[in-house]
Coordinates of C-alpha atoms and ligand atoms in Angstrom, one line a residue:
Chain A
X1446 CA -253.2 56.6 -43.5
X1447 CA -254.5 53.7 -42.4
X1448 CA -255.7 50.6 -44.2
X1449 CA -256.8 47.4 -43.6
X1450 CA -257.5 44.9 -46.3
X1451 CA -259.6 41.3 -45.4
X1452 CA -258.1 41.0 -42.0
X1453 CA -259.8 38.0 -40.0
X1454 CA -258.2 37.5 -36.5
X1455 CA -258.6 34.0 -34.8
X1456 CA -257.4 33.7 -31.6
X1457 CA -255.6 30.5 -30.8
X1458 CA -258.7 28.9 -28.9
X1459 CA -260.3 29.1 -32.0
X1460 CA -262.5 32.4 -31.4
X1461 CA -263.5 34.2 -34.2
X1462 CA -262.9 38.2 -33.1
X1463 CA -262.5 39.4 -36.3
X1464 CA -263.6 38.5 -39.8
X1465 CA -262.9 40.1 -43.1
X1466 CA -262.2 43.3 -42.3
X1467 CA -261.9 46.3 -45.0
X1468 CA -261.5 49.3 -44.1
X1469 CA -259.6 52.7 -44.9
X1470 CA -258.9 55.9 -42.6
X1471 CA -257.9 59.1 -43.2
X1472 CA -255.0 61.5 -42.1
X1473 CA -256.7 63.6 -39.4
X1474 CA -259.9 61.5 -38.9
X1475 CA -261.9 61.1 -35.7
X1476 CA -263.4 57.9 -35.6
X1477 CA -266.0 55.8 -33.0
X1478 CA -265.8 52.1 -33.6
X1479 CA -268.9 50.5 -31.3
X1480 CA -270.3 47.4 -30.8
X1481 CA -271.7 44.8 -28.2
X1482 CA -269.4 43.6 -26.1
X1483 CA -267.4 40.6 -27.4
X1484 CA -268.3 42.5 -31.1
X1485 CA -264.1 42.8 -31.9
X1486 CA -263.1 46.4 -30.8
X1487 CA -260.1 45.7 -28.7
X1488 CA -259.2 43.0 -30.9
X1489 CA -259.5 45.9 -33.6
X1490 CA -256.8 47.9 -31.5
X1491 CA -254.8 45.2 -30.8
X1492 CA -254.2 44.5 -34.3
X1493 CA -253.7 48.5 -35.0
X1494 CA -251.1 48.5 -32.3
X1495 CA -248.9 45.3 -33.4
X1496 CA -250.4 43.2 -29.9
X1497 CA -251.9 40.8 -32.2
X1498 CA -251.2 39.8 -36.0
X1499 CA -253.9 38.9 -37.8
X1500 CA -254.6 35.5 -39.3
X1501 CA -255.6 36.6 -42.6
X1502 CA -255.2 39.9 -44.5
X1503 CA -253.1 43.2 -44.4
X1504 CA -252.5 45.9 -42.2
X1505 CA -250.7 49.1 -43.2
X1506 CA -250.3 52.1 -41.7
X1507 CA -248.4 55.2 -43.6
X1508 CA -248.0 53.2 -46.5
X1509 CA -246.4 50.4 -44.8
X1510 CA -247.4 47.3 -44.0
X1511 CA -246.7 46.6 -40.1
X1512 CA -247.1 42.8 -41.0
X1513 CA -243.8 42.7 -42.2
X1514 CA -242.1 44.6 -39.2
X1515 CA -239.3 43.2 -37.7
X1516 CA -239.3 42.8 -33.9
X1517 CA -237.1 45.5 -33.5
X1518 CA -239.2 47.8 -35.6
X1519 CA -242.2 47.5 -33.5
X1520 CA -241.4 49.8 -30.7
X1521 CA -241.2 52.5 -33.4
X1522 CA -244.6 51.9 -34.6
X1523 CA -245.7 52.5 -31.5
X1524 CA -244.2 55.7 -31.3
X1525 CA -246.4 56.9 -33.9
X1526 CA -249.4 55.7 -32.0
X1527 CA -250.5 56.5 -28.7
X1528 CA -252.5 54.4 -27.2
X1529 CA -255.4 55.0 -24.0
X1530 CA -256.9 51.7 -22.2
X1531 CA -259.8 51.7 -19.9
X1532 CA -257.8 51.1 -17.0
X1533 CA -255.8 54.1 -17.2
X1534 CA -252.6 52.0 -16.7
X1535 CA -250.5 54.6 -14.6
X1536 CA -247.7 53.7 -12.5
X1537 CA -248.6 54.3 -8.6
X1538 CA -245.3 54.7 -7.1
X1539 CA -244.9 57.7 -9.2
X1540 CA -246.6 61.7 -9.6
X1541 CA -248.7 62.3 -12.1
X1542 CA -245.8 64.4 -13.6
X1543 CA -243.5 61.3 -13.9
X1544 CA -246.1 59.0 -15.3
X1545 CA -246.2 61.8 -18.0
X1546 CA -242.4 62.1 -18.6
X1547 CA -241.8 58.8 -18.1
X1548 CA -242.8 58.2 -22.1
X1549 CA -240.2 60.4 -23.5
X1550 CA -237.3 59.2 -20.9
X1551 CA -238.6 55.7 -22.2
X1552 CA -237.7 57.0 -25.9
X1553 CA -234.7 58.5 -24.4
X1554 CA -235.4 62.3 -25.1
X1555 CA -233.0 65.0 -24.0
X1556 CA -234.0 65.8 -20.6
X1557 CA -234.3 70.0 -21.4
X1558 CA -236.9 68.8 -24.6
X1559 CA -238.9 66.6 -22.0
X1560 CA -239.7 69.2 -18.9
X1561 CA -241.7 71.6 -21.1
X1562 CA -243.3 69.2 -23.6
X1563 CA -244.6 67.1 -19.8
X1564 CA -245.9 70.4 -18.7
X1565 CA -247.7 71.5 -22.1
X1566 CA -249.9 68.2 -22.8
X1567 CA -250.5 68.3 -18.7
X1568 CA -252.1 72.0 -19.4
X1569 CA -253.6 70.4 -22.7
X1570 CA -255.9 67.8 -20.4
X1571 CA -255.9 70.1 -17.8
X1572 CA -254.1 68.3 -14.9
X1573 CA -251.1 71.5 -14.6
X1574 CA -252.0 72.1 -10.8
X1575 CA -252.3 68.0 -10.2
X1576 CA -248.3 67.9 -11.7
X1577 CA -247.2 66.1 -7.7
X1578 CA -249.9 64.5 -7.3
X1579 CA -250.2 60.8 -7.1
X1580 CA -252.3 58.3 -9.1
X1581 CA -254.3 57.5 -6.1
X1582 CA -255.1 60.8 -5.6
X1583 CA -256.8 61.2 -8.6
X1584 CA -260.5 60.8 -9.6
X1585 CA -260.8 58.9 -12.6
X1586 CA -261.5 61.1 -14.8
X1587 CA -258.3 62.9 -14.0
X1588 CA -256.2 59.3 -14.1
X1589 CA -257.9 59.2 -17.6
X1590 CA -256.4 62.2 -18.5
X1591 CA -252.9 61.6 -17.0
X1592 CA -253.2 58.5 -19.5
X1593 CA -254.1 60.4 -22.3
X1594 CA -251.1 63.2 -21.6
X1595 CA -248.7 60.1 -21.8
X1596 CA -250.3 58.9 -24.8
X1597 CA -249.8 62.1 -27.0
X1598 CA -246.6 63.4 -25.6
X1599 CA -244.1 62.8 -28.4
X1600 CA -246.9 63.8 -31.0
X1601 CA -248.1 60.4 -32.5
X1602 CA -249.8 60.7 -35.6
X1603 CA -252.6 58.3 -34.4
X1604 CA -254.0 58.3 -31.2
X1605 CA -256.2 55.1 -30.0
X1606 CA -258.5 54.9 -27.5
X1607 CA -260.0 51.4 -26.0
X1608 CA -263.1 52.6 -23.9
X1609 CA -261.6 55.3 -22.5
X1610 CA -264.7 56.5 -20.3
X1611 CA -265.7 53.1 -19.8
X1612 CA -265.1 53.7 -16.0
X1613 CA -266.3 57.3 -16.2
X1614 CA -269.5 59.0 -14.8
X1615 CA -270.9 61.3 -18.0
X1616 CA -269.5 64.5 -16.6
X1617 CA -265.7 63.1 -16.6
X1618 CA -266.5 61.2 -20.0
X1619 CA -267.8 64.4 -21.8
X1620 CA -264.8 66.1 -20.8
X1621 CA -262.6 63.4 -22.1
X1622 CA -264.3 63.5 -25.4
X1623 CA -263.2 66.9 -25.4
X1624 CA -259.4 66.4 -25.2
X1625 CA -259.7 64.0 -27.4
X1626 CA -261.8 66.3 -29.7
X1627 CA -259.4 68.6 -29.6
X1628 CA -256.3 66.4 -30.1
X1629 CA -257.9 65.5 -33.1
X1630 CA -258.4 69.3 -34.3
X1631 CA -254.8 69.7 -33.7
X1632 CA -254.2 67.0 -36.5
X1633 CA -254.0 63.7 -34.7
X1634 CA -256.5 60.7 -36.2
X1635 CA -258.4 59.5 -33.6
X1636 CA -259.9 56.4 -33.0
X1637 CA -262.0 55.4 -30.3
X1638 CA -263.7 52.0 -29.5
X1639 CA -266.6 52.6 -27.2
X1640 CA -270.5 51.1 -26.4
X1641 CA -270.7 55.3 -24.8
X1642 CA -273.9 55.8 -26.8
X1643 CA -274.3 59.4 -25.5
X1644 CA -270.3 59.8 -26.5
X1645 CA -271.2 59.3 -29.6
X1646 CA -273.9 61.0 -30.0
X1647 CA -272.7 64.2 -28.5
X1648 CA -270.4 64.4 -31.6
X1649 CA -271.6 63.6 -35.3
X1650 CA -268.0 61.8 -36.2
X1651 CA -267.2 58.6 -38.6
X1652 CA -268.8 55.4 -36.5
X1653 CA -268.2 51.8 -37.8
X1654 CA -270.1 49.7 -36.3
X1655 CA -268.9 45.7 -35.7
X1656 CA -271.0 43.0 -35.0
X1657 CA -269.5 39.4 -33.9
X1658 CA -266.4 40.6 -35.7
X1659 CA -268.2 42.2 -38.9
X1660 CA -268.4 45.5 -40.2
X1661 CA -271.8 46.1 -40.2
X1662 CA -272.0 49.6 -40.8
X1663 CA -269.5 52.7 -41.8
X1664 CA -271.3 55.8 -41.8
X1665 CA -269.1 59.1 -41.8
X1666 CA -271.7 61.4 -39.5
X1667 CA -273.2 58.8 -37.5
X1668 CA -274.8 58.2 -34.3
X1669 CA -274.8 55.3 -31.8
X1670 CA -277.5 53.6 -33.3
X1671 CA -278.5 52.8 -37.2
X1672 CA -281.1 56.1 -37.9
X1673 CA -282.8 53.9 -40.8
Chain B
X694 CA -225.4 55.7 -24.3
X695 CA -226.6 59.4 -22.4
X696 CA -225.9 59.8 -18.7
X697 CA -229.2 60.3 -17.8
X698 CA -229.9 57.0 -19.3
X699 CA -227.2 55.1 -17.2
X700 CA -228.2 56.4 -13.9
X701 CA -232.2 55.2 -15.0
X702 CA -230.7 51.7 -15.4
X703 CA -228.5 52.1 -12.2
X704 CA -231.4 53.5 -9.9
X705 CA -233.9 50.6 -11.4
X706 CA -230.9 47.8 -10.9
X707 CA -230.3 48.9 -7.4
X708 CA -234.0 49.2 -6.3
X709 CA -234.4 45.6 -7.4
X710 CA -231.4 44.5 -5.8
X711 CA -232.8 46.0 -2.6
X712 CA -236.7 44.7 -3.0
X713 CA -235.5 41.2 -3.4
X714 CA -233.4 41.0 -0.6
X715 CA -233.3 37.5 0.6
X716 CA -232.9 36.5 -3.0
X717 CA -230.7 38.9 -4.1
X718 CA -228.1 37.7 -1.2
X719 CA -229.0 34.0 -1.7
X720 CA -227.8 34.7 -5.5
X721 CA -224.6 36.5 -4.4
X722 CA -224.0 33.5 -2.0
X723 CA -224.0 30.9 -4.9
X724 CA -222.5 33.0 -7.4
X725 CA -219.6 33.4 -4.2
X726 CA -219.2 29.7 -3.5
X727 CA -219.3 28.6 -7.3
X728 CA -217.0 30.8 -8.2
X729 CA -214.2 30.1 -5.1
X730 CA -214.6 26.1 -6.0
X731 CA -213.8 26.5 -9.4
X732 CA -211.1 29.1 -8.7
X733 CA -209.7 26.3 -6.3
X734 CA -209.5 23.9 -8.8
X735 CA -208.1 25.9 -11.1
X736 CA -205.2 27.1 -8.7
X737 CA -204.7 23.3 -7.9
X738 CA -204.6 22.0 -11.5
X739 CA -202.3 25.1 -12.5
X740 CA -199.9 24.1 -9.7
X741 CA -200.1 20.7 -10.1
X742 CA -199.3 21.4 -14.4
X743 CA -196.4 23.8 -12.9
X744 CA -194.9 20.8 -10.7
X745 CA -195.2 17.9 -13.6
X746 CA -193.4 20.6 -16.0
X747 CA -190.6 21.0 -13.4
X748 CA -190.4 17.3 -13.1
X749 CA -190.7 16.8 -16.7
X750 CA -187.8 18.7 -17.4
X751 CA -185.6 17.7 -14.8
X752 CA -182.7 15.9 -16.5
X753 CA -181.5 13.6 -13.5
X754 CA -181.9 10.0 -13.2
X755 CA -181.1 8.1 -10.1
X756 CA -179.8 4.7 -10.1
X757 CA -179.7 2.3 -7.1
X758 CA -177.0 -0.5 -7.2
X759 CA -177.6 -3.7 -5.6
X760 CA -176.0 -3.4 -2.1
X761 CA -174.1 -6.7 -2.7
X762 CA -172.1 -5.1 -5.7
X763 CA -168.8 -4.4 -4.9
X764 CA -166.7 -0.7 -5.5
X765 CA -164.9 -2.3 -8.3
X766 CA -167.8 -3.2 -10.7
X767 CA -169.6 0.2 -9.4
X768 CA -167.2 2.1 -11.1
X769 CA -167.1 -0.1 -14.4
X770 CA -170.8 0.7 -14.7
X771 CA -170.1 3.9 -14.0
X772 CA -167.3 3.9 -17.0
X773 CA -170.2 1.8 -19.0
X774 CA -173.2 3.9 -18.6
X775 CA -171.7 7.1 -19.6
X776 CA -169.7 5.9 -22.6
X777 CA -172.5 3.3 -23.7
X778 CA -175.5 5.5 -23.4
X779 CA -176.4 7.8 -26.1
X780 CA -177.3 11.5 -24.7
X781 CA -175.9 10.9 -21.0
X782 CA -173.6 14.2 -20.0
X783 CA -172.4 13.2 -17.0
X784 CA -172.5 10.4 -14.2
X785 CA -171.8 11.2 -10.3
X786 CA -171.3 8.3 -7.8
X787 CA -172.8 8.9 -4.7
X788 CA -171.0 6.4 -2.3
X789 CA -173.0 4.6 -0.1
X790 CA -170.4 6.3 2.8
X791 CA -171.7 9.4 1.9
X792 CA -175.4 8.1 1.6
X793 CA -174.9 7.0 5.4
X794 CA -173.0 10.5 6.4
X795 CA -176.0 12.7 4.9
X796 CA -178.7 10.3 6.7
X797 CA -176.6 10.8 9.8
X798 CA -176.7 14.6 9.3
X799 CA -180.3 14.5 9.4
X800 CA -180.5 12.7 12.5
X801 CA -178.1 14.4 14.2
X802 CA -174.7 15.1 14.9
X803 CA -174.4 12.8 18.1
X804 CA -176.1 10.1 17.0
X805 CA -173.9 7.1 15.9
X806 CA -175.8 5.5 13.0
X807 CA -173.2 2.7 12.6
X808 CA -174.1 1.7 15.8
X809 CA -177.5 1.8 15.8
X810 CA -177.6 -0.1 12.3
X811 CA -175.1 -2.8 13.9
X812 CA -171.9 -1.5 12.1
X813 CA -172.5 -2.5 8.7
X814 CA -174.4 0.2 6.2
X815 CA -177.6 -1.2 4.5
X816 CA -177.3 1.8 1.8
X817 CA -176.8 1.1 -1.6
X818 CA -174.1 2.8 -3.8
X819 CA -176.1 5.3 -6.5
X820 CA -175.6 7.7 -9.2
X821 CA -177.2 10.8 -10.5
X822 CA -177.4 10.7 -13.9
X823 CA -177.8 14.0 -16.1
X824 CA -179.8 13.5 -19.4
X825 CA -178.1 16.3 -22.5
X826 CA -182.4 16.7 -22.9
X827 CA -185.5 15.9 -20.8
X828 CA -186.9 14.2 -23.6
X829 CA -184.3 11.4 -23.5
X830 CA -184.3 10.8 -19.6
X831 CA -187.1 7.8 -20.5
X832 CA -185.1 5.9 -23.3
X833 CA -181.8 6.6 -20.8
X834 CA -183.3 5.5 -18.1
X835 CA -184.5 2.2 -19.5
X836 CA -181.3 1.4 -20.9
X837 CA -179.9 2.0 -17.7
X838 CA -182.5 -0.3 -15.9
X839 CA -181.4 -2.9 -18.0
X840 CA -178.0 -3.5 -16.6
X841 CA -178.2 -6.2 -14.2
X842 CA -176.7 -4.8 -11.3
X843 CA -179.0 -1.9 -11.2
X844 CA -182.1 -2.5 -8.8
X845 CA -183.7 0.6 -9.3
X846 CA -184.4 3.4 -11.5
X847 CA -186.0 6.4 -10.4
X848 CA -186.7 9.8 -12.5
X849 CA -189.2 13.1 -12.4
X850 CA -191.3 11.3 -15.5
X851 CA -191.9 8.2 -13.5
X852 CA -193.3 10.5 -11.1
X853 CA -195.5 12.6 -13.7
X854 CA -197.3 9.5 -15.1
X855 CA -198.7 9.0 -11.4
X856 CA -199.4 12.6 -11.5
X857 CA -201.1 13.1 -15.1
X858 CA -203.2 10.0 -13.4
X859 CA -204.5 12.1 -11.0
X860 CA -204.5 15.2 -12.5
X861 CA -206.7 13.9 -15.1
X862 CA -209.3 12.8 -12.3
X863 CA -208.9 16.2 -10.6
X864 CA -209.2 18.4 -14.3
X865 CA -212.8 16.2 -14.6
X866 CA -214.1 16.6 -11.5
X867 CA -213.3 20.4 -11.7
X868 CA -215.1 20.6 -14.9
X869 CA -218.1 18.6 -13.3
X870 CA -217.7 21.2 -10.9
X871 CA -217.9 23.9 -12.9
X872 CA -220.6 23.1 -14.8
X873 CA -222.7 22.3 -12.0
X874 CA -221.8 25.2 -9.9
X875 CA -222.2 28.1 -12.6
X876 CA -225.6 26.1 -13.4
X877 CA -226.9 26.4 -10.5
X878 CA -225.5 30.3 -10.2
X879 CA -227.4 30.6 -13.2
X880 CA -230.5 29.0 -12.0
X881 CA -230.7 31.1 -8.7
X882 CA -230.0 34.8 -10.4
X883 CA -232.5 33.9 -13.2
X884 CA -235.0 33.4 -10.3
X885 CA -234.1 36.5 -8.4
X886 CA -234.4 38.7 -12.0
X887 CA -237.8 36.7 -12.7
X888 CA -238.6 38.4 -9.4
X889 CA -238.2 41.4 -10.5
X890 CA -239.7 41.1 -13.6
X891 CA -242.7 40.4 -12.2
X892 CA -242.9 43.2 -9.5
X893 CA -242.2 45.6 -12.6
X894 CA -244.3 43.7 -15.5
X895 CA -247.0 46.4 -15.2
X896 CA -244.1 48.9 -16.2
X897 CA -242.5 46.5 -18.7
X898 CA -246.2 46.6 -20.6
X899 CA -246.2 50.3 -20.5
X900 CA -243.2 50.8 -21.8
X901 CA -243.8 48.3 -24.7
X902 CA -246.7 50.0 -25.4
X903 CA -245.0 53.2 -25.6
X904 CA -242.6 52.4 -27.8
X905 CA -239.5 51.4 -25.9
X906 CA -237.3 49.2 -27.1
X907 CA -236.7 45.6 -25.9
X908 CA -232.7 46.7 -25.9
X909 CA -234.1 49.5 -23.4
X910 CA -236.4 47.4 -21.4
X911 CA -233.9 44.9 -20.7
X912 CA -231.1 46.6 -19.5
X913 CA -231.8 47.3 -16.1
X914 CA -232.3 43.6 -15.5
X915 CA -229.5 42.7 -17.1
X916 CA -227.2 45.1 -14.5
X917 CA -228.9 43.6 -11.9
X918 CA -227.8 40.2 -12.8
X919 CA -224.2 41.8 -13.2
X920 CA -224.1 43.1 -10.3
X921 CA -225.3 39.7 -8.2
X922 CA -222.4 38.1 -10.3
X923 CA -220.1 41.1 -9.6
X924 CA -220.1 41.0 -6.0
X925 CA -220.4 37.1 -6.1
X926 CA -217.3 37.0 -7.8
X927 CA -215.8 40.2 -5.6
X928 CA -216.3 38.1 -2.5
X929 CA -214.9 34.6 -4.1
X930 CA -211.8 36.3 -5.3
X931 CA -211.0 38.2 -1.9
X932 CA -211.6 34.8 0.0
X933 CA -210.2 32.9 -2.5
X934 CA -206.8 35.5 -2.9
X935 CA -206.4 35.6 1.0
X936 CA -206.6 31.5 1.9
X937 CA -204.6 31.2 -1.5
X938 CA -201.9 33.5 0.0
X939 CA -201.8 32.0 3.2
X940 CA -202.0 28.5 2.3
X941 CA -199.1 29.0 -0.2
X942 CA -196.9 30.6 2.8
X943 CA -197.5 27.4 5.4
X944 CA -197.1 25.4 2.4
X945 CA -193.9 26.7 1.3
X946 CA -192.2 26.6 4.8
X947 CA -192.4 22.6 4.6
X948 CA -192.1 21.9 0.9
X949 CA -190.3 24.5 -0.2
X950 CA -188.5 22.0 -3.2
X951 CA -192.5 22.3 -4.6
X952 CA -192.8 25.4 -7.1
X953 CA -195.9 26.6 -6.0
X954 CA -197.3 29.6 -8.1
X955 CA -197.3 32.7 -6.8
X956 CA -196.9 34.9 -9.8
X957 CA -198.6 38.0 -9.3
X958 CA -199.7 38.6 -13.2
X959 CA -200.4 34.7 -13.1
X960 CA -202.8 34.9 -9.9
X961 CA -204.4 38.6 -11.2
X962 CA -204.9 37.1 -14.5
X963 CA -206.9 34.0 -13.0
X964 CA -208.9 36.5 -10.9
X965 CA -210.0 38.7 -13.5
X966 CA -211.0 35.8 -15.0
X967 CA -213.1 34.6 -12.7
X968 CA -214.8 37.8 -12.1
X969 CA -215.5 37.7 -16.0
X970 CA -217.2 34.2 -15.5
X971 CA -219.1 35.9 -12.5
X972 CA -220.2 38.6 -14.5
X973 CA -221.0 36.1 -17.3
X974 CA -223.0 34.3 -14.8
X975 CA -225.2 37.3 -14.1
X976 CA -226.1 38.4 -17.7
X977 CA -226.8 34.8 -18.1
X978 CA -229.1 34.6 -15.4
X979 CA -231.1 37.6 -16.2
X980 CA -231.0 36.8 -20.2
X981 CA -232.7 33.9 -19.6
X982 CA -235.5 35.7 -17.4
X983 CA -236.1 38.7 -19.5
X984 CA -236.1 36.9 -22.9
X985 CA -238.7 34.7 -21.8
X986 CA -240.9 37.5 -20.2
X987 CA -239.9 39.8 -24.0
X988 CA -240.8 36.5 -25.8
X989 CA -237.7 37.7 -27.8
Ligands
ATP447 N1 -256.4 36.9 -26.2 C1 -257.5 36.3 -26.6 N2 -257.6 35.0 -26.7 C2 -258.7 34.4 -27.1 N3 -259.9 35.0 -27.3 C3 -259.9 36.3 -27.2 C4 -258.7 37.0 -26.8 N4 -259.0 38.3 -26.7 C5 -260.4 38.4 -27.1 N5 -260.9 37.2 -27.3 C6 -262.2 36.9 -27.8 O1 -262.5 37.6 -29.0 C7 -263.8 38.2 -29.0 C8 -263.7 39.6 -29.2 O2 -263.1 40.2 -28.1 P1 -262.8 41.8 -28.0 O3 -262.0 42.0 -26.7 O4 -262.2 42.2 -29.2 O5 -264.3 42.4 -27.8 P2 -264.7 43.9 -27.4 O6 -265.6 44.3 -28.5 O7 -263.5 44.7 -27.1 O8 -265.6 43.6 -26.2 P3 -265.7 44.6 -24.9 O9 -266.7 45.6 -25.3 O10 -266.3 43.6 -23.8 O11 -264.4 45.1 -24.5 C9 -264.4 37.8 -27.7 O12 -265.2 36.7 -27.9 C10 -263.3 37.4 -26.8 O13 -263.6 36.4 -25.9
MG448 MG1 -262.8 45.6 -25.3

């Protein structure tokens, strides 16, 4: 599904975030990528998502290589990939129930297909009584999940998450790892970049593990740590 | 495009039309005045182009004889000019009697000009030459100026030269103008979308990130910029229509021999246009914003 080939990413002021890179994932996969800070994770998404190109190497994704997009092909890419920051990245002039919507009006759905799809992946995170709330009403756990409603609501394939609990006490993170868990089971790859030890451990899923831009280890039912 | 879609654009356009405010009416206000200066000069060089055409093709030549040529010879050149000169239909004497009664006319009925003037008339004897085609009035009226006892030669080209002169300072100037003005329209609604693009740029980034489309992103800024040009333009037409109109009316009252324009499909025409170049303007302005901000 996914697969990356030698990809090095050097960022114009000469930073090295990423460096030979290999790496394949699979249809349906749930996978932790961790690492220090400054280790390459969100340069990792980035790459995934078409925010950066790569300096060396070759991205594709459903047999494609998104290298070779066009500009005009890149907003479809990013249909098939939903993506989740830290910062939640809602809009505040608007209910919880708009931020949600607001991604299929974006891709210009017919309004009767958006209503009940909004109101399905709300129930899914478990935000339906929170529908007229604001952003600012939220804790952020709940703005979390109000991001990740968004993220999945026209069904990506690939759903990417950049420290989602980053912000999040463990109560609100374990939950979050729960919707995502059970995107996942519904047939979504996942991919989360996180330093959440106890996320990861909670969970015995694929973990790569990158270290000042390396892959330093891949193991498919892994923990936080190296258990050597 | 769907409905729903429209009104999205609409609704965003018209909330950023209202949230800049100052700007948004400082953009309208230059769009306005750019817009009436260049229709002004536009009307002026069109009527100024309608006058030299109706000079150009008037066929009449007027030709003074000196005052000290007696009736005799007058009518020999008379005989000589339209026999002699190739293309010449026809050749009126205009008496200096009757140059004296008309100028007495225009004074006034009771007025005794003879006595005023000392009872001898200082007018000169003339004709009114008719060219067969306005493109031989030139080479007519030069052979005509070559007779000796002719002092003066006088015809709508002579006239024109002066005119194209002038015109051609006027048609510069209103280019200048132009350029200038719808610059600077440019300028000022690129600022007041860049304003709004900024105040939405956390939306713009969601959306990209969701998948919209730049085509989709832009829009709403782009009908914002039409609109700033749109009522720009609405309010420069309106003026410029109304002082147009007016002016046209005094002006016609005095100088009615002048063929000023007032033809209605003429005028609309020129209008529409202009409220093209203010629309123009407006995509323009917020082109310029938005593709910098979509790095298109
Ligand atoms: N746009 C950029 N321009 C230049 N350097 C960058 C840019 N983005 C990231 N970097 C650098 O690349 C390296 C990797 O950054 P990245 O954000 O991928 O790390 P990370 O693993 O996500 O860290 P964190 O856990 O703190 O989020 C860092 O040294 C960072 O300073
Ligand atoms: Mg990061």
């Amino acid at each position: 599904m996914i697969q990356l080939f030698n990809v090095s990413k050097v960022y114009s002021n000469g930073v090295k975030a990423l460096s030979d890179i290999n790496l394949e994932i699979e249809k349906g996969e749930f996978l932790f990528i961790v690492g220090a800070s400054g280790a390459g994770k969100s340069s990792f998404i980035k790459l995934l998502i078409r925010d950066e190109i790569p300096t060396k190497g070759q991205i594709m994704i459903g047999g494609r290589s998104i290298l070779r997009l066009k500009r005009s092909e890149v907003p479809h890419l990013r249909r098939k990939i939903g993506v989740v920051f830290q910062d939640y990245r809602l809009l505040e002039n608007r209910t919880v129930f708009e931020n949600v919507s607001f991604a299929l009006e974006v891709l210009q759905c017919p309004s009767w297909q958006i209503k009940p799809r909004a109101l399905q992946v709300l129930q899914m995170v478990g935000l339906s009584s929170k529908c007229d709330a604001f952003p600012a009403q939220l804790s952020g756990g709940e703005q979390q999940r109000v991001a990740i409603a968004r993220a999945i609501i026209n069904t990506p394939r690939i759903l990417v998450a950049d420290e989602p609990t980053g912000n999040l006490d463990p109560d609100n993170s374990k939950e979050i790892l729960k919707i995502l868990y059970r995107i996942n089971k519904l047939g979504t790859t996942v991919i989360v970049a996180t330093h959440d030890q106890e996320m990861v451990d909670s969970i015995r899923k694929r973990v790569i593990a990158l270290e000042k831009g390396r892959i330093v280890r891949d193991d498919l039912r892994g923990a936080y740590r190296c258990e050597a | 495009m769907r409905l729903r879609t429209v009104l999205y654009f609409m609704r965003q356009a018209f909330v950023s039309l209202s949230r800049n405010g100052w700007m948004s009416i400082l953009s309208v206000a230059t769009v306005a005045i750019a817009l009436f200066i260049i229709g002004s000069f536009f009307l002026l060089v069109a009527n100024a182009n309608a006058i030299a055409s109706q000079l150009e093709s008037d066929v009449r030549i007027v030709a003074f004889v000196d005052v000290s040529v007696p009736r005799e010879e007058v009518l020999e050149i008379r005989e000589k000019i339209s026999k002699d000169i190739d293309g010449v239909v026809d050749v009126q004497l205009v008496p200096k009697e009757e140059g004296l009664k008309k100028l007495g006319e225009r004074f006034g009925e009771n007025n005794n000009l003879i006595t005023a003037l000392g009872g001898k008339n200082p007018l000169p004897d003339y004709f009114i030459i008719r060219a067969e085609q306005p493109q031989e009035v030139k080479n007519i009226a030069r052979a005509v100026d070559g007779i000796d006892q002719v002092e003066k030669v006088d015809y709508g080209g002579k006239v024109i030269e002066r005119l194209f002169e002038i015109l051609r300072w006027v048609r510069l100037l209103g280019w200048a103008a132009m350029v200038m003005l719808t610059g600077a329209a440019v300028f000022l609604i690129s600022v007041t979308i860049r304003l709004t693009v900024y105040a939405r740029h956390k939306e713009i980034n969601i959306m990209k990130y969701i998948g919209a489309t730049d085509w989709f992103i832009s829009w709403p800024f782009f009908l914002e910029g039409m609109i700033l040009g749109l009522i720009g333009a609405a309010i420069a037409l309106g003026t410029l229509y109304f002082s147009y109109v007016s002016l046209i009316q005094n002006l016609t009252l005095t100088l009615n021999f002048i063929p000023f324009i007032s033809d209605p499909v003429f005028l609309g025409r020129t209008l529409c246009w202009l409220l093209l170049l203010g629309v123009v303007v407006g995509a323009l302005g917020s082109l310029i914003s938005v593709r910098r901000y979509l790095k298109v």
